[in-house]
Amino acid sequence: MNADLGAPRELTGLQRRRALYQPVLPPCIQGTRITMEFGDSTTTIDPKCADIIAQAFPHTFGQKLVHFLGPSMMVPVPDAQVKREQPPLRVGVVFSGRQSPGGHNVIWGTYDALKAQNPCNVLLGFVGGTEGLFAKKTLEITDDVLLSYRNQGGFDLLGRTVDRIRTAEQVNAAMSTCCDLNLDGLIIIGGLTSNSDAAQLAETFAERNSKTKVVGVPVTLNGDLKNQFVETTVGFDTVCKVNSQLISNVCLDAVSAGKYYYFVRLMGGKASHVALECALQSHPNMVILGEEVALSKLTLMEITNKICDGVEARAAEGKHHGVLLIPEGLIESIPEMYALMQLLLHQESDNSAQLSQIDTEQLLAHLVQAEMNKRMKEGKYKGRKFSPVCHFFGCQARGSVPSKFDCDYAYAMVSVRRHLRGPGAVPVGKPVIHPSPIDLKGKSYEVLREKASSFLLDDFYSTPGGIQFEGPGADTKPITLTIEEQDYLGDIKILQDYLDKLRILLKPGCSREILRAAISSIESANDVLKVMSVPLNAELPLYNFN
Amino acid sequence: MNADLGAPRELTGLQRRRALYQPVLPPCIQGTRITMEFGDSTTTIDPKCADIIAQAFPHTFGQKLVHFLGPSMMVPVPDAQVKREQPPLRVGVVFSGRQSPGGHNVIWGTYDALKAQNPCNVLLGFVGGTEGLFAKKTLEITDDVLLSYRNQGGFDLLGRTVDRIRTAEQVNAAMSTCCDLNLDGLIIIGGLTSNSDAAQLAETFAERNSKTKVVGVPVTLNGDLKNQFVETTVGFDTVCKVNSQLISNVCLDAVSAGKYYYFVRLMGGKASHVALECALQSHPNMVILGEEVALSKLTLMEITNKICDGVEARAAEGKHHGVLLIPEGLIESIPEMYALMQLLLHQESDNSAQLSQIDTEQLLAHLVQAEMNKRMKEGKYKGRKFSPVCHFFGCQARGSVPSKFDCDYAYAMVSVRRHLRGPGAVPVGKPVIHPSPIDLKGKSYEVLREKASSFLLDDFYSTPGGIQFEGPGADTKPITLTIEEQDYLGDIKILQDYLDKLRILLKPGCSREILRAAISSIESANDVLKVMSVPLNAELPLYNFN
């Protein structure tokens, strides 16, 4: 384990200015008096999984959703009822997953929240990730410790190691650490695997009557731990911004020289959120999302041919260059490749380790080149010789200084509780959290599809530039979030407003005609909703390459 | 050729703001009245080459250096003497080299300077690089054309193609284009090869009494066209900033996980300027400069062993991760590899094309891994298993939005004249411009050497962040320039001030004692300088890995 973890370090000018930035909290968790109300019980997205999950998590499944109330919605509470003297809390925090920008701010936000509540509260960081947790190796978080890690990238305040809390031995070690240190809470910062482990650990701790509450915080660049209540994961914004900057640089390079096709593979795990967001930011000529390949059950040869058709269409317009985005998860979405991978690759700590080993971009570049040469020989393709160049954008984005969005989001993340999502069951063994895929019926994907043909042919490249921390561009959010954010909570608000209006209109005393019209409309709405609640199996057309 | 070159395009918010930025000109070339004086004749840096160059360039070698005078130094000129009505000029401009951030601003700066002098002046861009020059394919540069290319990256305003003006056929085609279009000047924007070609073309045009004056503008990310009068090349600052951002991200990633050694290869041609600047900005654990390897005549095995010793030293401190920078030119500096390359690789348009094909980082990673495994087996190395990860940072930096420094520098570049430098001769064939190597006796290298052991062991990683366009970080210059800039012109100023003081002190009437002391001191200075002017063959110790 690295001896320098958590050590103070010298910051550059930009880092020092970033360290002075105070993240902005949402109004509902500002101040020391936070009011919340309990909502419905949590459930799984796919109702078919609810029973399985309820059986596997008897102590933790179905807890109430917590809703933090904004200042305007707070009911005045007599002073006597406000708990003034809460006993000091002891909380532990561990990095258990691949580094993602903003991870340090989760710790900082937790620390500030704990200290604001009671200066005697203690936050202990486990040094060296899960290994530190098992070995009870701690560093008490203080203002001094945080000094050079506020709003900074990396996970080097505490480091990380094996990212697993799964075997009986590991679970027992974690349990005995929490018990020995008398922890009220354990915060596990990580991605899909770590949050699955956190859910399992919470259940085990609850079953064994441990007083330590386990909370998982979704910190991963993949953006694949999202649902109606969690907009995105910590780090997704930064990584997409850095990648989009680099992709747009490659686009400008491609169009300037006019000779090469760039095959750019992006990190992001099994789901293709990073590729979708980067495509919307940088407008490359083509992007192949794993989700659409899975839906259309495309073979490797079909994908190759789609790309070649795109290259031909561009050549017909005198363009012999292009940029193609490939999510690392694509390979898993191709049925024939998935079978092969299962045979050839070792099972790693989680899928992303496995995925990043496969040079999908090189495989595709090779296949496309072979097919283009064949088409040229047969006289079908009359353009220039096809020249591919491959890139993999991996950890050069992951260690970035976090964007303002990620700084704010991570700092406030302490309030997000681990909760189960679905489809969350695998047929054999323990349930794990599955990556949330791109919603192919959602607005972001619709925007991409609308622009696909322009992206392919018009070199409609967009240059977002690097992450800016000052000036007008500093506050931009991910495009997919901006497109989607009205989708759920916003729509629920709109619906509730309509229902309120109906209630006012339809009080006793309203005319029979109005009442009949209302009953008829609402009956019809009910019928439509009943039909729509049955899962659709209709296949969506593939994102149109040409 | 791409039909869309030079077309107007939609800009992002950041690009629009950048497009509004007006580059700052140095005082000496502000306004329409520019005063200059002629200085000494140009010569070669290595006096031994002067004769060869003079023979090869009889019409262009030895022209006077031009010194632009600052406003304070301008002698008032009677209005009558100011040429009011200059005949309209017609100038052509061509991109002839790999894209480098700031290239568009050279065109913009030229355009503004021409139009300020006489609105009837015309600037013609050649579309599609040198192929466009040969085929007389032009686009008249106007405010409208420039609108979406001001302060933007890429070379897509005009594009580029083969980057060569060398064969008799090519030279004749260029000549007939310039003649047909009645050009007073031809500006060739590019790197080493393009500036060699520009020098040769200038000579040929002069020999054939063409009225077209040929000017080369050093625009290349390599930073290898620099000397006492040209601080650096256009694009070097931007590319080093983007690369340093990515390297520092990799450093943070490395220290966070503590398991991997990153071998990062950087573009930059034969010389290692990019690697040196990036090392000073991001503080990786090791960097191997081509120049120091060449000086010490290190073999591949010796380099491998040096790296392995570094890995061992770090393991002894409990560190099993690290970041190593490898300039793409390194491979050419290793004698055994150079011989092998000559056998195996095709000769490309210039060396950098050839160089970027060789995965030096993978070769070194493989050799280091084999040696570490061997040392482990023999019980010499007791650390963890050595795990390398390779990266090549190429065109993802090259297409970046230019930094403020490069915007300003490129916009003012129109005033920089092509001039010959040395050692500029090869034994057989035509003289070409050689890359300016890192000065291993210079201050920048000294700074790197001083910090080498701290870089290696202390994880003294520095995070410059991405390029900022607003706020305090926006105006930073390359570190090597800041370190070096006093070296030449600054020192000449200091020397001249001293000489002025001596002149005032030592007027007739001063005492004999003072006069004797002065003569004795100056005699001694003369002797020292005579000895120092003989080239030193003393070998410098290699940059210390451990």
mmCIF file of C-alpha atoms in Angstrom, chain B residues 326-543:
data_model
loop_
_atom_site.group_PDB
_atom_site.id
_atom_site.type_symbol
_atom_site.label_atom_id
_atom_site.label_comp_id
_atom_site.label_asym_id
_atom_site.label_seq_id
_atom_site.Cartn_x
_atom_site.Cartn_y
_atom_site.Cartn_z
ATOM 1 C CA ILE B 326 8.481 8.523 -23.665
ATOM 2 C CA PRO B 327 9.032 10.992 -26.508
ATOM 3 C CA GLU B 328 8.270 9.438 -29.897
ATOM 4 C CA GLY B 329 11.738 10.514 -31.065
ATOM 5 C CA LEU B 330 13.426 8.414 -28.378
ATOM 6 C CA ILE B 331 13.595 5.372 -30.604
ATOM 7 C CA GLU B 332 15.718 7.221 -33.163
ATOM 8 C CA SER B 333 18.215 8.196 -30.487
ATOM 9 C CA ILE B 334 19.052 4.590 -29.671
ATOM 10 C CA PRO B 335 21.767 3.586 -32.148
ATOM 11 C CA GLU B 336 20.750 -0.074 -32.507
ATOM 12 C CA MET B 337 17.093 0.866 -33.065
ATOM 13 C CA TYR B 338 17.877 3.519 -35.609
ATOM 14 C CA ALA B 339 19.725 1.013 -37.762
ATOM 15 C CA LEU B 340 16.820 -1.423 -37.501
ATOM 16 C CA MET B 341 14.283 1.248 -38.446
ATOM 17 C CA GLN B 342 16.188 2.167 -41.568
ATOM 18 C CA LEU B 343 15.875 -1.435 -42.634
ATOM 19 C CA LEU B 344 12.224 -1.939 -41.812
ATOM 20 C CA LEU B 345 10.270 1.244 -42.359
ATOM 21 C CA HIS B 346 9.286 3.092 -45.463
ATOM 22 C CA GLN B 347 10.584 6.592 -45.816
ATOM 23 C CA GLU B 348 7.594 8.854 -45.233
ATOM 24 C CA SER B 349 6.984 12.521 -45.997
ATOM 25 C CA ASP B 350 8.863 13.382 -42.859
ATOM 26 C CA ASN B 351 10.240 11.595 -39.858
ATOM 27 C CA SER B 352 7.313 12.127 -37.562
ATOM 28 C CA ALA B 353 5.005 10.018 -39.733
ATOM 29 C CA GLN B 354 7.475 7.196 -39.441
ATOM 30 C CA LEU B 355 7.971 7.718 -35.737
ATOM 31 C CA SER B 356 4.333 7.680 -34.764
ATOM 32 C CA GLN B 357 4.018 4.211 -36.284
ATOM 33 C CA ILE B 358 6.374 2.687 -33.752
ATOM 34 C CA ASP B 359 4.847 1.694 -30.447
ATOM 35 C CA THR B 360 7.979 2.480 -28.434
ATOM 36 C CA GLU B 361 5.930 2.533 -25.241
ATOM 37 C CA GLN B 362 4.819 -1.048 -25.830
ATOM 38 C CA LEU B 363 8.333 -2.196 -26.654
ATOM 39 C CA LEU B 364 9.739 -0.623 -23.476
ATOM 40 C CA ALA B 365 6.853 -1.857 -21.313
ATOM 41 C CA HIS B 366 7.458 -5.368 -22.596
ATOM 42 C CA LEU B 367 11.209 -5.239 -21.979
ATOM 43 C CA VAL B 368 10.798 -3.755 -18.501
ATOM 44 C CA GLN B 369 8.194 -6.353 -17.597
ATOM 45 C CA ALA B 370 10.473 -9.196 -18.734
ATOM 46 C CA GLU B 371 13.396 -7.776 -16.764
ATOM 47 C CA MET B 372 11.283 -7.228 -13.639
ATOM 48 C CA ASN B 373 10.008 -10.815 -13.829
ATOM 49 C CA LYS B 374 13.602 -11.994 -14.169
ATOM 50 C CA ARG B 375 14.726 -9.944 -11.185
ATOM 51 C CA MET B 376 11.789 -11.290 -9.194
ATOM 52 C CA LYS B 377 12.671 -14.888 -10.066
ATOM 53 C CA GLU B 378 16.282 -14.307 -9.089
ATOM 54 C CA GLY B 379 15.100 -12.878 -5.786
ATOM 55 C CA LYS B 380 16.601 -9.449 -6.503
ATOM 56 C CA TYR B 381 13.216 -7.729 -6.698
ATOM 57 C CA LYS B 382 10.814 -8.384 -3.879
ATOM 58 C CA GLY B 383 7.952 -6.042 -4.776
ATOM 59 C CA ARG B 384 4.609 -6.732 -6.430
ATOM 60 C CA LYS B 385 4.166 -8.121 -9.908
ATOM 61 C CA PHE B 386 4.955 -5.376 -12.402
ATOM 62 C CA SER B 387 1.875 -4.339 -14.433
ATOM 63 C CA PRO B 388 2.334 -1.877 -17.294
ATOM 64 C CA VAL B 389 -0.406 0.048 -19.157
ATOM 65 C CA CYS B 390 0.447 1.832 -22.419
ATOM 66 C CA HIS B 391 -0.825 5.095 -23.872
ATOM 67 C CA PHE B 392 -0.050 7.168 -26.939
ATOM 68 C CA PHE B 393 -1.102 10.814 -26.806
ATOM 69 C CA GLY B 394 -1.224 11.849 -30.437
ATOM 70 C CA CYS B 395 -3.916 13.637 -32.378
ATOM 71 C CA GLN B 396 -6.215 13.987 -29.353
ATOM 72 C CA ALA B 397 -4.059 16.973 -28.383
ATOM 73 C CA ARG B 398 -3.230 18.238 -31.873
ATOM 74 C CA GLY B 399 -6.756 19.374 -32.800
ATOM 75 C CA SER B 400 -7.333 21.353 -29.597
ATOM 76 C CA VAL B 401 -8.758 24.851 -29.374
ATOM 77 C CA PRO B 402 -5.566 26.948 -29.184
ATOM 78 C CA SER B 403 -4.519 28.478 -25.869
ATOM 79 C CA LYS B 404 -4.466 32.264 -25.544
ATOM 80 C CA PHE B 405 -0.685 32.132 -25.905
ATOM 81 C CA ASP B 406 -0.906 30.320 -29.233
ATOM 82 C CA CYS B 407 -3.728 32.598 -30.445
ATOM 83 C CA ASP B 408 -1.609 35.681 -29.812
ATOM 84 C CA TYR B 409 1.632 34.168 -31.015
ATOM 85 C CA ALA B 410 0.176 32.790 -34.254
ATOM 86 C CA TYR B 411 -1.709 36.010 -35.034
ATOM 87 C CA ALA B 412 1.585 37.954 -34.766
ATOM 88 C CA MET B 413 3.565 35.256 -36.667
ATOM 89 C CA VAL B 414 3.141 36.960 -39.998
ATOM 90 C CA SER B 415 6.123 39.072 -39.026
ATOM 91 C CA VAL B 416 8.459 36.117 -38.625
ATOM 92 C CA ARG B 417 10.544 35.493 -41.681
ATOM 93 C CA ARG B 418 11.868 32.177 -42.743
ATOM 94 C CA HIS B 419 15.545 31.976 -42.035
ATOM 95 C CA LEU B 420 18.128 29.327 -42.169
ATOM 96 C CA ARG B 421 19.467 27.612 -39.161
ATOM 97 C CA GLY B 422 22.101 25.075 -38.498
ATOM 98 C CA PRO B 423 23.605 22.606 -38.243
ATOM 99 C CA GLY B 424 21.739 22.705 -41.504
ATOM 100 C CA ALA B 425 23.625 20.388 -43.771
ATOM 101 C CA VAL B 426 23.539 16.715 -44.551
ATOM 102 C CA PRO B 427 26.528 15.155 -46.238
ATOM 103 C CA VAL B 428 24.718 14.130 -49.415
ATOM 104 C CA GLY B 429 21.874 15.820 -51.253
ATOM 105 C CA LYS B 430 20.159 19.072 -50.380
ATOM 106 C CA PRO B 431 20.485 20.805 -47.038
ATOM 107 C CA VAL B 432 17.460 20.486 -44.807
ATOM 108 C CA ILE B 433 16.536 22.118 -41.534
ATOM 109 C CA HIS B 434 17.332 19.848 -38.611
ATOM 110 C CA PRO B 435 15.183 19.824 -35.509
ATOM 111 C CA SER B 436 16.509 22.049 -32.798
ATOM 112 C CA PRO B 437 17.365 19.646 -29.961
ATOM 113 C CA ILE B 438 16.892 20.277 -26.260
ATOM 114 C CA ASP B 439 19.859 22.217 -24.936
ATOM 115 C CA LEU B 440 21.275 19.816 -22.354
ATOM 116 C CA LYS B 441 23.293 22.727 -20.943
ATOM 117 C CA GLY B 442 20.209 24.949 -20.749
ATOM 118 C CA LYS B 443 18.202 26.036 -17.752
ATOM 119 C CA SER B 444 15.065 23.999 -18.465
ATOM 120 C CA TYR B 445 16.966 20.740 -18.517
ATOM 121 C CA GLU B 446 18.818 21.808 -15.391
ATOM 122 C CA VAL B 447 15.502 22.329 -13.590
ATOM 123 C CA LEU B 448 14.336 18.883 -14.679
ATOM 124 C CA ARG B 449 17.570 17.248 -13.470
ATOM 125 C CA GLU B 450 17.394 18.999 -10.127
ATOM 126 C CA LYS B 451 13.909 17.615 -9.542
ATOM 127 C CA ALA B 452 14.498 14.176 -11.076
ATOM 128 C CA SER B 453 14.963 12.259 -7.860
ATOM 129 C CA SER B 454 11.973 13.936 -6.215
ATOM 130 C CA PHE B 455 9.890 13.175 -9.325
ATOM 131 C CA LEU B 456 10.988 9.553 -9.176
ATOM 132 C CA LEU B 457 10.330 8.856 -5.529
ATOM 133 C CA ASP B 458 8.061 11.488 -4.021
ATOM 134 C CA ASP B 459 5.012 11.335 -6.321
ATOM 135 C CA PHE B 460 5.346 15.041 -6.626
ATOM 136 C CA TYR B 461 2.598 14.946 -9.311
ATOM 137 C CA SER B 462 1.389 18.305 -10.491
ATOM 138 C CA THR B 463 -2.075 18.981 -11.936
ATOM 139 C CA PRO B 464 -2.123 21.927 -14.305
ATOM 140 C CA GLY B 465 -5.747 21.139 -15.318
ATOM 141 C CA GLY B 466 -7.160 21.788 -18.771
ATOM 142 C CA ILE B 467 -6.578 24.944 -20.808
ATOM 143 C CA GLN B 468 -8.492 27.830 -19.227
ATOM 144 C CA PHE B 469 -9.654 30.767 -21.322
ATOM 145 C CA GLU B 470 -10.960 32.983 -18.537
ATOM 146 C CA GLY B 471 -9.729 33.707 -15.056
ATOM 147 C CA PRO B 472 -6.249 33.746 -13.553
ATOM 148 C CA GLY B 473 -4.817 30.654 -15.331
ATOM 149 C CA ALA B 474 -5.618 31.760 -18.868
ATOM 150 C CA ASP B 475 -2.382 33.617 -19.517
ATOM 151 C CA THR B 476 0.219 31.015 -18.570
ATOM 152 C CA LYS B 477 3.133 30.398 -20.937
ATOM 153 C CA PRO B 478 5.113 27.188 -21.464
ATOM 154 C CA ILE B 479 7.403 26.603 -18.467
ATOM 155 C CA THR B 480 10.436 26.027 -20.685
ATOM 156 C CA LEU B 481 9.868 29.446 -22.304
ATOM 157 C CA THR B 482 9.498 31.162 -18.943
ATOM 158 C CA ILE B 483 12.732 29.553 -17.786
ATOM 159 C CA GLU B 484 14.606 30.252 -20.992
ATOM 160 C CA GLU B 485 13.271 33.560 -22.191
ATOM 161 C CA GLN B 486 15.852 35.668 -20.416
ATOM 162 C CA ASP B 487 18.618 33.510 -21.889
ATOM 163 C CA TYR B 488 19.277 35.329 -25.085
ATOM 164 C CA LEU B 489 17.645 38.641 -25.895
ATOM 165 C CA GLY B 490 17.350 39.457 -22.190
ATOM 166 C CA ASP B 491 21.006 38.703 -21.622
ATOM 167 C CA ILE B 492 22.036 40.740 -24.652
ATOM 168 C CA LYS B 493 20.176 43.672 -23.110
ATOM 169 C CA ILE B 494 21.969 43.149 -19.769
ATOM 170 C CA LEU B 495 25.346 42.978 -21.530
ATOM 171 C CA GLN B 496 24.658 46.136 -23.510
ATOM 172 C CA ASP B 497 23.685 47.984 -20.340
ATOM 173 C CA TYR B 498 27.004 46.974 -18.768
ATOM 174 C CA LEU B 499 28.928 48.096 -21.834
ATOM 175 C CA ASP B 500 27.109 51.457 -21.715
ATOM 176 C CA LYS B 501 28.065 51.863 -18.060
ATOM 177 C CA LEU B 502 31.701 51.082 -18.886
ATOM 178 C CA ARG B 503 31.668 53.671 -21.670
ATOM 179 C CA ILE B 504 30.410 56.338 -19.261
ATOM 180 C CA LEU B 505 32.941 55.367 -16.571
ATOM 181 C CA LEU B 506 35.935 55.131 -18.863
ATOM 182 C CA LYS B 507 35.920 58.494 -20.630
ATOM 183 C CA PRO B 508 39.153 60.424 -21.117
ATOM 184 C CA GLY B 509 39.915 61.970 -17.766
ATOM 185 C CA CYS B 510 39.340 58.793 -15.738
ATOM 186 C CA SER B 511 42.224 57.699 -13.525
ATOM 187 C CA ARG B 512 45.019 55.426 -14.805
ATOM 188 C CA GLU B 513 44.210 52.856 -12.083
ATOM 189 C CA ILE B 514 40.615 52.511 -13.213
ATOM 190 C CA LEU B 515 41.709 52.286 -16.856
ATOM 191 C CA ARG B 516 44.302 49.564 -16.056
ATOM 192 C CA ALA B 517 41.774 47.567 -14.029
ATOM 193 C CA ALA B 518 39.288 47.823 -16.888
ATOM 194 C CA ILE B 519 41.811 46.729 -19.542
ATOM 195 C CA SER B 520 42.921 43.799 -17.411
ATOM 196 C CA SER B 521 39.330 42.646 -16.770
ATOM 197 C CA ILE B 522 38.274 42.963 -20.389
ATOM 198 C CA GLU B 523 41.439 41.200 -21.613
ATOM 199 C CA SER B 524 40.630 38.320 -19.288
ATOM 200 C CA ALA B 525 37.003 38.230 -20.509
ATOM 201 C CA ASN B 526 38.323 38.062 -24.080
ATOM 202 C CA ASP B 527 40.560 35.109 -23.250
ATOM 203 C CA VAL B 528 37.758 33.229 -21.538
ATOM 204 C CA LEU B 529 35.438 33.804 -24.478
ATOM 205 C CA LYS B 530 38.057 32.625 -26.955
ATOM 206 C CA VAL B 531 38.367 29.313 -25.103
ATOM 207 C CA MET B 532 34.604 28.920 -24.725
ATOM 208 C CA SER B 533 33.950 29.424 -28.433
ATOM 209 C CA VAL B 534 35.593 26.068 -29.173
ATOM 210 C CA PRO B 535 32.800 23.447 -29.162
ATOM 211 C CA LEU B 536 32.722 21.343 -26.022
ATOM 212 C CA ASN B 537 32.808 17.589 -26.377
ATOM 213 C CA ALA B 538 32.529 16.910 -22.681
ATOM 214 C CA GLU B 539 29.742 14.474 -21.967
ATOM 215 C CA LEU B 540 27.002 15.422 -19.576
ATOM 216 C CA PRO B 541 25.830 12.845 -17.065
ATOM 217 C CA LEU B 542 22.552 11.224 -18.041
ATOM 218 C CA TYR B 543 19.408 12.540 -16.443
#
